[in-house]
mmCIF file of C-alpha atoms and ligand atoms in Angstrom:
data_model
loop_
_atom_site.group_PDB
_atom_site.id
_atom_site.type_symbol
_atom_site.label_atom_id
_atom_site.label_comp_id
_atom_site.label_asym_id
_atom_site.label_seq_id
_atom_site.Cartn_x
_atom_site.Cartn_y
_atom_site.Cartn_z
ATOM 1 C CA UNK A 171 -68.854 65.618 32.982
ATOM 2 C CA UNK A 172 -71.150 68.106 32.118
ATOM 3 C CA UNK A 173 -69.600 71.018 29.739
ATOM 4 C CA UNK A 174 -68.839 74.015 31.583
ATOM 5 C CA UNK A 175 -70.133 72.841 35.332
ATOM 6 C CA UNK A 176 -67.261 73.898 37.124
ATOM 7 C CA UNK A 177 -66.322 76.638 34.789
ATOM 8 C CA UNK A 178 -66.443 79.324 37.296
ATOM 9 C CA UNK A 179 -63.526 77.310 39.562
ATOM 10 C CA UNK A 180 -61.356 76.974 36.855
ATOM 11 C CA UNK A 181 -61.943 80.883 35.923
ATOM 12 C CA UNK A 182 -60.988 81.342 39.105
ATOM 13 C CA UNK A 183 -56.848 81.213 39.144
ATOM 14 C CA UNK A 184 -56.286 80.487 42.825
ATOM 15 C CA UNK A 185 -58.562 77.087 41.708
ATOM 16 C CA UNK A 186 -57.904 76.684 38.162
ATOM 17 C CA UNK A 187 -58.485 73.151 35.805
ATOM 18 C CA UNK A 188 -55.964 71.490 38.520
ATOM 19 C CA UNK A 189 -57.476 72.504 41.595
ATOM 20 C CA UNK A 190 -60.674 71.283 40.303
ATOM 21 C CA UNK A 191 -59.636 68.292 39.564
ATOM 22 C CA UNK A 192 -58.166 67.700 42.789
ATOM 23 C CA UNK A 193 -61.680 68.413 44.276
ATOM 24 C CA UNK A 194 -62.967 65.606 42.353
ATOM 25 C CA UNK A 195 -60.314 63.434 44.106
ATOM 26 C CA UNK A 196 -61.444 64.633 47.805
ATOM 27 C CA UNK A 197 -63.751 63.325 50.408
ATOM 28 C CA UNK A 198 -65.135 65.383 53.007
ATOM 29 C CA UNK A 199 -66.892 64.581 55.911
ATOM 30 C CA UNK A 200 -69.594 66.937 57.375
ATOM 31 C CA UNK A 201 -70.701 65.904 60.720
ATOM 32 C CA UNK A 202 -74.079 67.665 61.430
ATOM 33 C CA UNK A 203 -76.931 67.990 58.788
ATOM 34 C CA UNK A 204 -78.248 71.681 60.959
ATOM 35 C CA UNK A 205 -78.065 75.083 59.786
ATOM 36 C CA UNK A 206 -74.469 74.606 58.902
ATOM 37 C CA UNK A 207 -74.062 71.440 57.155
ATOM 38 C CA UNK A 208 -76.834 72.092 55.145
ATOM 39 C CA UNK A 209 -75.324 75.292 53.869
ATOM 40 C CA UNK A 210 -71.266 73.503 53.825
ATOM 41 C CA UNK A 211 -72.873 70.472 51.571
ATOM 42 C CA UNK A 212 -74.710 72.228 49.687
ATOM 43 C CA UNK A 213 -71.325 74.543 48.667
ATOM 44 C CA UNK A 214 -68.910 71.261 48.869
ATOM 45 C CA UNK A 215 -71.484 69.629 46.353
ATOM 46 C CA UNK A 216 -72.017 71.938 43.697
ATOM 47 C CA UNK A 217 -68.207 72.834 44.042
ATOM 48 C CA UNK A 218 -67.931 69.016 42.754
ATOM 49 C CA UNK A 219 -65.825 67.393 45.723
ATOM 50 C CA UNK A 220 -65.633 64.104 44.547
ATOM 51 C CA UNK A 221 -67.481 62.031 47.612
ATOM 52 C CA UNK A 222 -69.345 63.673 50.487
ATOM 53 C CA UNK A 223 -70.408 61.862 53.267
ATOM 54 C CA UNK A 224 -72.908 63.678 55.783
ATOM 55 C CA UNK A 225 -73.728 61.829 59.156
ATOM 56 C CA UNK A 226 -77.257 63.434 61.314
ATOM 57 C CA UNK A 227 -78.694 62.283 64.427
ATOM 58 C CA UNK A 228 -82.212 64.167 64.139
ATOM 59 C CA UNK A 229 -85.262 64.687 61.861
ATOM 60 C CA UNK A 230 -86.616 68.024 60.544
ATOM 61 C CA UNK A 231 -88.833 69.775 62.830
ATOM 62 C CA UNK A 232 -90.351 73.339 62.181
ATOM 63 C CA UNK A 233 -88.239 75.460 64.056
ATOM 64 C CA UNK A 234 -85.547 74.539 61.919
ATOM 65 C CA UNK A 235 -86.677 75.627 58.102
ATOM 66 C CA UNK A 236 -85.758 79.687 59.297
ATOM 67 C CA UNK A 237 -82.204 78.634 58.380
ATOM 68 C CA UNK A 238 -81.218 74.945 57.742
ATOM 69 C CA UNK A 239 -81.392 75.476 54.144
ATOM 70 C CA UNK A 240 -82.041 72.073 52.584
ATOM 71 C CA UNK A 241 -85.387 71.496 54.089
ATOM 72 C CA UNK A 242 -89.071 72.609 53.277
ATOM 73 C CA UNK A 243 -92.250 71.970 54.569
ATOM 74 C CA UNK A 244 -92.433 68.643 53.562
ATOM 75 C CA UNK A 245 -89.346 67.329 55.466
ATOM 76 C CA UNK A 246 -90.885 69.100 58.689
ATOM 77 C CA UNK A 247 -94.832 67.408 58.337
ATOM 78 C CA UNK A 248 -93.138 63.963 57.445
ATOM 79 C CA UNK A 249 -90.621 64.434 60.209
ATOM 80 C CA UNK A 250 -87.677 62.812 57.609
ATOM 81 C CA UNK A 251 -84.165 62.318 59.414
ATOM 82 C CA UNK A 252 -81.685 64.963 58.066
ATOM 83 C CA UNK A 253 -79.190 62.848 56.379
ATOM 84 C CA UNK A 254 -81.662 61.237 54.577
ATOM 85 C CA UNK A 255 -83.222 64.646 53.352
ATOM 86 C CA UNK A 256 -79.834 65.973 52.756
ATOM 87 C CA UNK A 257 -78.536 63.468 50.656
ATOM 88 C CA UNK A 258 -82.021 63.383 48.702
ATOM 89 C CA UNK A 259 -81.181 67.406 48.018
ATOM 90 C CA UNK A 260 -77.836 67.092 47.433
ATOM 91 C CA UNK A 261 -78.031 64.211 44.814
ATOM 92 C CA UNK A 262 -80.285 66.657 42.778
ATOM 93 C CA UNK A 263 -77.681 69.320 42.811
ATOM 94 C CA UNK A 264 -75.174 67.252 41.252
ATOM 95 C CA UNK A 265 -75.157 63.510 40.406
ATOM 96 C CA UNK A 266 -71.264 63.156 39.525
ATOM 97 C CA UNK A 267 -70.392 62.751 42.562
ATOM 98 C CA UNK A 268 -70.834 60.457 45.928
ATOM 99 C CA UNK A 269 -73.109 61.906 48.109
ATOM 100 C CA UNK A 270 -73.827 59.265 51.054
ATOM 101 C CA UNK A 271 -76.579 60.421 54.215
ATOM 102 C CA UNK A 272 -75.969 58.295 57.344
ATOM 103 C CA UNK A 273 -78.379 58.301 60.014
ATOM 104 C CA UNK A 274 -76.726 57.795 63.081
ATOM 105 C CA UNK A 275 -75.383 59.548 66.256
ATOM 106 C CA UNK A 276 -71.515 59.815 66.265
ATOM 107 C CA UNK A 277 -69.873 58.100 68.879
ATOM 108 C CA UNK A 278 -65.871 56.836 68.946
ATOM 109 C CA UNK A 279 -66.015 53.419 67.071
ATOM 110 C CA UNK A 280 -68.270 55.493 64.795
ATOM 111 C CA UNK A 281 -66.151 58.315 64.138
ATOM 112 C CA UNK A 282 -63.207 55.905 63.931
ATOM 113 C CA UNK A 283 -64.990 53.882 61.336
ATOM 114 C CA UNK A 284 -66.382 57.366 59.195
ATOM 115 C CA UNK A 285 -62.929 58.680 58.979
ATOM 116 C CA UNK A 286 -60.763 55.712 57.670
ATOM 117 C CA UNK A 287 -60.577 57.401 54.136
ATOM 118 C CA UNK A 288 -61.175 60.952 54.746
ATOM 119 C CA UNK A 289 -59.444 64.261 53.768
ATOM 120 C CA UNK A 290 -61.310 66.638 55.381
ATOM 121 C CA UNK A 291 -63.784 66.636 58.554
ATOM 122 C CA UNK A 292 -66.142 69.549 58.699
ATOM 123 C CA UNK A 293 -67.679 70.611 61.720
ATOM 124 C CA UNK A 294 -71.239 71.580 62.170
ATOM 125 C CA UNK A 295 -72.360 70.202 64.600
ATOM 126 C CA UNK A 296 -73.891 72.048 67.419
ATOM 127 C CA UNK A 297 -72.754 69.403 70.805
ATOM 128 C CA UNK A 298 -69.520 69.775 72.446
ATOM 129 C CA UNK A 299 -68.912 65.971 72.865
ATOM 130 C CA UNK A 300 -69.142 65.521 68.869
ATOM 131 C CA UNK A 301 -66.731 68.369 68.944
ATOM 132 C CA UNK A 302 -64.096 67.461 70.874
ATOM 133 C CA UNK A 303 -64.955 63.496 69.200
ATOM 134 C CA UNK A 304 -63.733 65.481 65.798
ATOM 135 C CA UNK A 305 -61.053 67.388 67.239
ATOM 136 C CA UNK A 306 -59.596 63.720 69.007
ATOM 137 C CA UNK A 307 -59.687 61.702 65.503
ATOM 138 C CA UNK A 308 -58.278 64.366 63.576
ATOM 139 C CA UNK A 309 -54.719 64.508 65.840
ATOM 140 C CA UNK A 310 -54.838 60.762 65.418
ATOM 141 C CA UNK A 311 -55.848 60.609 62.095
ATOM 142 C CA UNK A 312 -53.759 63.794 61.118
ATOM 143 C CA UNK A 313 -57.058 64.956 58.753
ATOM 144 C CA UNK A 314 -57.320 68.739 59.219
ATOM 145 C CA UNK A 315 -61.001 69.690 59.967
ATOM 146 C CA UNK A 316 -62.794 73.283 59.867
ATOM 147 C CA UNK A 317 -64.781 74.450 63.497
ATOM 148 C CA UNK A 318 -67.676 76.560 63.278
ATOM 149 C CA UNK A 319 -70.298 77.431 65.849
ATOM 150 C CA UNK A 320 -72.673 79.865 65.828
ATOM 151 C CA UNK A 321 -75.438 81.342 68.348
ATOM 152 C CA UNK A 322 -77.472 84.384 68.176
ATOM 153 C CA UNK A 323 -75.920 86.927 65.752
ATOM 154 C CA UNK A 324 -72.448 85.625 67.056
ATOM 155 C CA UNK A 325 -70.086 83.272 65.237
ATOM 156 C CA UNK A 326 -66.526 81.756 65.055
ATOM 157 C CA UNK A 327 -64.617 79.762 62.546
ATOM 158 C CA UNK A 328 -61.132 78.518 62.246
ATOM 159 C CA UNK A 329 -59.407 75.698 60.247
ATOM 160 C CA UNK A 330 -57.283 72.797 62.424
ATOM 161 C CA UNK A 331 -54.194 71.396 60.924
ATOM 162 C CA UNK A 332 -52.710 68.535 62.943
ATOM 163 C CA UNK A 333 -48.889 68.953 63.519
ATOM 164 C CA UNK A 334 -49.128 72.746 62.598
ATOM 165 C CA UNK A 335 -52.067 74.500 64.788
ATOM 166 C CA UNK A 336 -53.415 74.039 67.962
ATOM 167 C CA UNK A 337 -56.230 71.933 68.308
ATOM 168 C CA UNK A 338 -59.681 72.614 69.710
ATOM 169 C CA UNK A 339 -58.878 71.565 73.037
ATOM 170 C CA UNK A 340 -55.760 74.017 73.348
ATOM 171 C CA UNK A 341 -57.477 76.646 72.188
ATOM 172 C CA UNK A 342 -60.859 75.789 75.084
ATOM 173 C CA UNK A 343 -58.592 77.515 78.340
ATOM 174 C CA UNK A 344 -58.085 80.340 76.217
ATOM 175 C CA UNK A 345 -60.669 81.652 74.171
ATOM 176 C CA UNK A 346 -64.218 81.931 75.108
ATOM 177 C CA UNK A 347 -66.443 80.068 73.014
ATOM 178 C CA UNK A 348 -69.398 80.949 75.108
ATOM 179 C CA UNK A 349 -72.086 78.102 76.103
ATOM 180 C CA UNK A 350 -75.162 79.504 75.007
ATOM 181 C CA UNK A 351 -76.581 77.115 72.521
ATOM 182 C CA UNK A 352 -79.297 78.048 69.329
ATOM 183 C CA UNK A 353 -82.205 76.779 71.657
ATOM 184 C CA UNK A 354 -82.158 78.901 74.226
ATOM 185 C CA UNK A 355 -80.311 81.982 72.941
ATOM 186 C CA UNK A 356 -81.830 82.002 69.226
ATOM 187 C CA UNK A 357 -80.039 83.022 65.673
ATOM 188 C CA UNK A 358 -80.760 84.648 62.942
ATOM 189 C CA UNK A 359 -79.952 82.889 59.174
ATOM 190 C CA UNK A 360 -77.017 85.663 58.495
ATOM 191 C CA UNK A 361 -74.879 84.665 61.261
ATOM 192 C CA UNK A 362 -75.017 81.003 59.646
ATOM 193 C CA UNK A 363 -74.355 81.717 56.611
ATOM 194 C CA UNK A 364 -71.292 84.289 57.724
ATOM 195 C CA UNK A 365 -70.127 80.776 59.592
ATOM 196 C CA UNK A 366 -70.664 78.769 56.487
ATOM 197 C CA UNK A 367 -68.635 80.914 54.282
ATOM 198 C CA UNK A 368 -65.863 80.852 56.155
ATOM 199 C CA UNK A 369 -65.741 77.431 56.824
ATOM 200 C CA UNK A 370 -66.025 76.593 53.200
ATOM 201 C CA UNK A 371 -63.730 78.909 51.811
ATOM 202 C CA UNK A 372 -60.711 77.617 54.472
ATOM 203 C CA UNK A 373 -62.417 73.960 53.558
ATOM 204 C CA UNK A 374 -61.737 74.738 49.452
ATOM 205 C CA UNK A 375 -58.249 75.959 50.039
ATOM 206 C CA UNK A 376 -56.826 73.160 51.930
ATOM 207 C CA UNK A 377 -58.612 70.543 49.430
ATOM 208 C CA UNK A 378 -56.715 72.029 46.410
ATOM 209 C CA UNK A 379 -53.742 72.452 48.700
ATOM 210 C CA UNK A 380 -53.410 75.996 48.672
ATOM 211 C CA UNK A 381 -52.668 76.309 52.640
ATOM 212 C CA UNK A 382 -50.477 79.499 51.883
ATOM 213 C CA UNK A 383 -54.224 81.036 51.164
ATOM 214 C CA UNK A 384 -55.901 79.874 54.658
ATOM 215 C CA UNK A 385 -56.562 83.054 57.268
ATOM 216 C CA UNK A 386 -54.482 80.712 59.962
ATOM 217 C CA UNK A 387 -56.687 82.721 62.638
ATOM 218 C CA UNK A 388 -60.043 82.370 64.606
ATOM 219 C CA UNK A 389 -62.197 84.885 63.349
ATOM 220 C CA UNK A 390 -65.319 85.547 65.156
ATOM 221 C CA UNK A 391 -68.211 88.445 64.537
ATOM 222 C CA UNK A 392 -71.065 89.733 65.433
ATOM 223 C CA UNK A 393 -73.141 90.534 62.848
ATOM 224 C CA UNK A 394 -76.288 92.456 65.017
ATOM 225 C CA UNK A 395 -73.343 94.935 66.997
ATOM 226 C CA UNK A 396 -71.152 94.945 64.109
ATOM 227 C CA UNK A 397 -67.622 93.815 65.303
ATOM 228 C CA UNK A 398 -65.380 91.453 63.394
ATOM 229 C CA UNK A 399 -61.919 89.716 64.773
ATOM 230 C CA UNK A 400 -59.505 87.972 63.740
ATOM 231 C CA UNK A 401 -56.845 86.888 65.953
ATOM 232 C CA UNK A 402 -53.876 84.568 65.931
ATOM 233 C CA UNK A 403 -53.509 82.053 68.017
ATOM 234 C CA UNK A 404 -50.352 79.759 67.200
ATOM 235 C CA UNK A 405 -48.934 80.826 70.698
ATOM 236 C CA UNK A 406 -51.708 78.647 72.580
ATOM 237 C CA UNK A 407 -50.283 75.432 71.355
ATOM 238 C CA UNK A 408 -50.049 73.364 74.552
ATOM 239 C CA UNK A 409 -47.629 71.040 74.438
ATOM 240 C CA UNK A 410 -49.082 69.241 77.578
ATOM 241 C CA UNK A 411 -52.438 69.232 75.668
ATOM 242 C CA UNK A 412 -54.496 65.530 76.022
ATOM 243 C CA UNK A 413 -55.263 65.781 71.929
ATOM 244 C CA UNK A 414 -52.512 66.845 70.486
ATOM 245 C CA UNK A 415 -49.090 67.144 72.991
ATOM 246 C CA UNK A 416 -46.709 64.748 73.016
ATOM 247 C CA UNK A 417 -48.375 63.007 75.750
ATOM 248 C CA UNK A 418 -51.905 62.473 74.116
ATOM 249 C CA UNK A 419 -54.272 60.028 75.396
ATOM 250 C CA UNK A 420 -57.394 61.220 72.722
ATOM 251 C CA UNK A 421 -59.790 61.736 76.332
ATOM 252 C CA UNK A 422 -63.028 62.087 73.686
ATOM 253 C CA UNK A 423 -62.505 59.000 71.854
ATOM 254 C CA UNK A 424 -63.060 56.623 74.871
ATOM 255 C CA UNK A 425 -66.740 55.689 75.504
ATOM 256 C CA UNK A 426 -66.513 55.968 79.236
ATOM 257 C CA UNK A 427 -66.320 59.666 78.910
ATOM 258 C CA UNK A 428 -69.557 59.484 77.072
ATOM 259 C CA UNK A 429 -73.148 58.927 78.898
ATOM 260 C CA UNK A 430 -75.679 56.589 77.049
ATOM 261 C CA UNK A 431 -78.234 59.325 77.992
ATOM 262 C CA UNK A 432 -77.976 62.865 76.545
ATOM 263 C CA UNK A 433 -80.464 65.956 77.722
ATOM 264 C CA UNK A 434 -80.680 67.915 74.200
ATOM 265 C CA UNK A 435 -79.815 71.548 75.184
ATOM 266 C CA UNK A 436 -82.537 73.784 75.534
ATOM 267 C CA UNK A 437 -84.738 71.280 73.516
ATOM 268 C CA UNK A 438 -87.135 69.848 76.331
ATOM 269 C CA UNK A 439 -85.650 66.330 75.059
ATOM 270 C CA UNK A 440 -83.690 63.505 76.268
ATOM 271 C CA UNK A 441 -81.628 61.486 73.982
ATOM 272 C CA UNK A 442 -81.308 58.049 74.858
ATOM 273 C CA UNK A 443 -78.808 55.485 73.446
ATOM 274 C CA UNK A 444 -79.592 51.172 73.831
ATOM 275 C CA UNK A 445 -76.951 49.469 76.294
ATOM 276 C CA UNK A 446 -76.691 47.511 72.830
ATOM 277 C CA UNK A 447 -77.180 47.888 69.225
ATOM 278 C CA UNK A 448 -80.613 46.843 67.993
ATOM 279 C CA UNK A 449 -81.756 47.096 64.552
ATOM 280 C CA UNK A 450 -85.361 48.243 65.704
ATOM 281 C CA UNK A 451 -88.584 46.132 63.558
ATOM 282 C CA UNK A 452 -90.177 49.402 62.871
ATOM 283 C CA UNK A 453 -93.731 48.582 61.686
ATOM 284 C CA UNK A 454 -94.165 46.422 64.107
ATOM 285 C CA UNK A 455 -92.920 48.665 67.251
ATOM 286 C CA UNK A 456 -95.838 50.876 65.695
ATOM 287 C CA UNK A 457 -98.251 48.179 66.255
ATOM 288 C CA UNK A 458 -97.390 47.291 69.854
ATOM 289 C CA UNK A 459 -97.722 51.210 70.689
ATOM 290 C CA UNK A 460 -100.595 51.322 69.140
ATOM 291 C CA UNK A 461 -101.528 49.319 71.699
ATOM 292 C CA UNK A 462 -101.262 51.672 74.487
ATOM 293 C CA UNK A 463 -103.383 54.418 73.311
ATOM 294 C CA UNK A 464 -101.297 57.444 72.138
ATOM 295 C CA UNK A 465 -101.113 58.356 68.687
ATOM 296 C CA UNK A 466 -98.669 56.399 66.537
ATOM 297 C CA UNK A 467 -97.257 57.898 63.374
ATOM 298 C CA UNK A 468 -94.456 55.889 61.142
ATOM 299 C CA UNK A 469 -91.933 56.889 58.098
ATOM 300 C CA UNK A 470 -89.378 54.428 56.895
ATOM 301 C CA UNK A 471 -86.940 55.630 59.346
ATOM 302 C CA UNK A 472 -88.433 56.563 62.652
ATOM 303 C CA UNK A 473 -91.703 55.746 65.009
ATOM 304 C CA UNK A 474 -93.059 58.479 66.959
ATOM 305 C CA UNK A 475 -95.652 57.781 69.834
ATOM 306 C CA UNK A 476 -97.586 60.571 71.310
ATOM 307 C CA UNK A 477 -98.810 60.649 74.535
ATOM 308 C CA UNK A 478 -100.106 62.439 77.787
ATOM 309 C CA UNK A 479 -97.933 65.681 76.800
ATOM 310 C CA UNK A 480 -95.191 63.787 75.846
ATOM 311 C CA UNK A 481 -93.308 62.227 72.246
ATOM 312 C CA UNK A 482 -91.089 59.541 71.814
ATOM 313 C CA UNK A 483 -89.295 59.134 68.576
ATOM 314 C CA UNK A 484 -87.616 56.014 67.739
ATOM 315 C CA UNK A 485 -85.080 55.369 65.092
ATOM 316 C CA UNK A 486 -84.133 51.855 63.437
ATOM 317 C CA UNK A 487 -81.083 51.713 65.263
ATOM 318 C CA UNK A 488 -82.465 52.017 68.556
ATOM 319 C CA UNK A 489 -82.148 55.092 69.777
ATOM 320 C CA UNK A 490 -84.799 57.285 71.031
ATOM 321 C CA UNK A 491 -85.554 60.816 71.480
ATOM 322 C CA UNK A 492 -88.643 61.709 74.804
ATOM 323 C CA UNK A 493 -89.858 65.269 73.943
ATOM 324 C CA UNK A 494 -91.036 66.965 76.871
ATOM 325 C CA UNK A 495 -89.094 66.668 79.320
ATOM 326 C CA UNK A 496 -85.598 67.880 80.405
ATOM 327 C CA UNK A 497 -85.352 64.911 83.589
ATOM 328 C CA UNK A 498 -83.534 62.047 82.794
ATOM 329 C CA UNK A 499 -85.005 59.904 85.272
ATOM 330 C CA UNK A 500 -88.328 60.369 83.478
ATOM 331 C CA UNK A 501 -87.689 60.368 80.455
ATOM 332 C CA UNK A 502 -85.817 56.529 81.152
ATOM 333 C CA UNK A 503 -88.685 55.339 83.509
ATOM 334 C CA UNK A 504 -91.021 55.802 79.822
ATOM 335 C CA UNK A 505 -88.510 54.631 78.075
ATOM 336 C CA UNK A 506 -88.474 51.088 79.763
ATOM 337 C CA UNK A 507 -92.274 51.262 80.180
ATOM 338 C CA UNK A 508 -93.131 51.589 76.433
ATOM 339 C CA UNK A 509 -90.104 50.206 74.821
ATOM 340 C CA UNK A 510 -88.264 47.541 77.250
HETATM 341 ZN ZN1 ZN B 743 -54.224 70.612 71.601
#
C-alpha cells in the first residue's frame, strides 16, 4: 500500500482506518460505463474499494466526451467499447485494486452470473429494462444497490435496501421518474455530477456500514430552475409488489419479458441481439464486408461497416448495433443481408 493514499478517508472520522479497510474488502458492481459510471468508478476507485467490476454495452462516440468523464478524443476516433476504456483509466488511477471491464449487454443469466459475489450494485445505466433487471436481482440477492438517472438539468438518486425500503418497482406508481431520455431531451455535465455525488456518497456509507448516515429519501433537483427535494418514501412499500412483496415472481429476470431487438432511445439505432451466442471471427467478418463495398473499419473489439447512409457495428459476441434508422424491420432485413 502506498503511504498515505487513503489518508484523507481515514482523516475523515465517519470513515476512519476501519472503514477503509472495509472498502478494501468490498466489491461493487457498476452497471453502465455513461456519464455516470464513469464519474461513480472513477470515485469508487480512487476511494480504494477493493474489486470493481464495470459491465458496458457501447463504444465511445463524440457526443459523449461533454460529460462521460473517462474518455478523450482518442476513445471517440478509435470508437473503443466503454468497459474496455474504463477499465484502461481506472487501472491508472490505482493499481491495488481489481478493476475488471466487461463488454457485454446485461441480460438475466448475465446479471445472475455478475452478481454471485457482490456487495453493492450501482446503477447508471440509462435503459429501464437494465433497471428494473438490477432492481429484480437485488430483492433476490438481498445486495442493496444505489438508482440514479438523470436528463436535462433534472436528476434523482436514492439508495435500495432489500428487506428495509421499497424497491424500484414500488416506488414506479408513485413517483414520476419522467421518460425523457439524454438523447432527445439533452443534459448538461452538472446535473451528472450532482447524480454522481449522491450516489457515491449513499454507495460509501453502506460499504463501511454506516447505514445510520444514509439520507433514506429520494432526492431529486433541478439544477437550471433551482429546486431541490427530498422526500420520504417508506410508506410506498407495496406489499403486493412483483420484486419485493411476499408474493414475488422477479417479472425482469425472465427473458421472455425481454425482446432480442432493442430501438436505442432517441439514438437513430437498433440494437440487435443473436437468437444464439456466437463468438464473432472479427478480422475475418471485416473481410467478407469488405466485400460488399461500404467502408470497413476494425479495432480488437468491434467491426463497423458503412454504407448507403447507414452503420453497422458488430461486437465479438454477436451483437450488433444499425445506425440510422429507428425501424426495426429495417434495420433486421440488413442485418440478415450482410451478416446471416
Ligand atoms: Zn417493491
Amino acid at each position: 500500500m502506498k503511504s498515505g493514499r487513503y489518508s484523507r478517508h481515514e482523516l475523515f472520522l465517519p470513515i476512519g482506518k476501519e472503514g477503509q479497510k472495509r472498502l478494501g474488502e468490498k466489491h461493487v458492481l457498476i452497471i453502465g460505463a455513461g456519464a455516470l459510471g464513469t464519474g461513480n468508478a472513477e470515485i469508487m476507485t480512487r476511494a480504494g474499494v477493493g474489486k470493481i467490476t464495470i459491465v458496458d454495452r457501447d463504444y465511445v462516440e463524440w457526443s459523449n466526451l461533454q460529460r462521460q468523464q473517462l474518455y478523450g478524443e482518442a476513445e471517440a476516433i478509435n470508437r473503443m467499447p466503454k468497459a474496455a476504456a474504463a477499465e484502461q483509466k481506472l487501472r491508472a488511477m490505482n493499481s491495488q485494486i481489481e478493476i475488471n471491464g466487461l463488454i457485454m449487454d446485461v441480460m438475466p443469466d448475465e446479471i445472475t452470473k455478475l452478481t454471485e459475489d457482490v456487495d453493492l450494485i450501482m446503477d447508471s445505466t440509462d435503459n429501464f429494462d437494465i433497471r428494473m433487471m438490477i432492481n429484480d436481482i437485488s430483492q433476490k440477492r438481498e445486495i442493496p444497490w444505489v438508482y440514479g438517472a438523470c436528463v436535462g438539468s433534472y436528476g434523482l438518486s436514492y439508495a435500495i435496501r432489500p428487506g428495509i425500503t421499497p424497491c424500484l418497482s414500488c416506488l414506479l406508481e408513485t413517483v414520476p421518474m419522467g421518460g425523457a431520455t439524454c438523447d432527445t431531451a439533452g443534459i448538461i455535465a452538472p446535473t451528472v455530477q450532482m447524480v454522481i455525488s449522491y450516489q457515491s456518497a449513499e454507495a460509501l456509507k453502506l460499504l463501511v456500514g454506516a447505514e445510520e448516515a444514509l439520507s433514506g429519501k429520494l432526492v431529486s433537483f433541478d439544477l437550471w430552475t433551482n429546486q431541490h427535494t427530498a422526500v420520504r418514501v417508506d410508506a410506498v412499500k407495496k406489499q403486493d409488489c412483483l420484486s419485493c412483496g411476499d408474493d414475488r415472481t422477479y417479472p425482469y429476470l425472465s427473458v421472455s419479458n425481454l425482446s432480442r431487438t432493442a430501438v436505442m432511445c432517441g439514438r437513430d439505432t437498433v440494437q440487435i441481439r443473436p437468437p444464439v451466442q456466437v463468438e464473432r471471427d472479427l478480422p475475418q467478418l471485416a473481410e467478407t464486408l469488405a466485400q460488399h463495398g461500404g467502408k470497413v473499419e476494425r479495432n480488437p473489439y468491434l467491426v463497423s461497416f458503412a454504407f448507403d447512409h447507414r452503420r453497422m457495428v458488430i461486437f465479438q459476441d454477436g451483437r450488433v448495433l444499425v445506425h440510422g434508422t429507428k425501424d426495426v424491420t429495417e434495420a433486421r432485413s440488413l442485418y440478415h443481408r450482410y451478416l446471416g
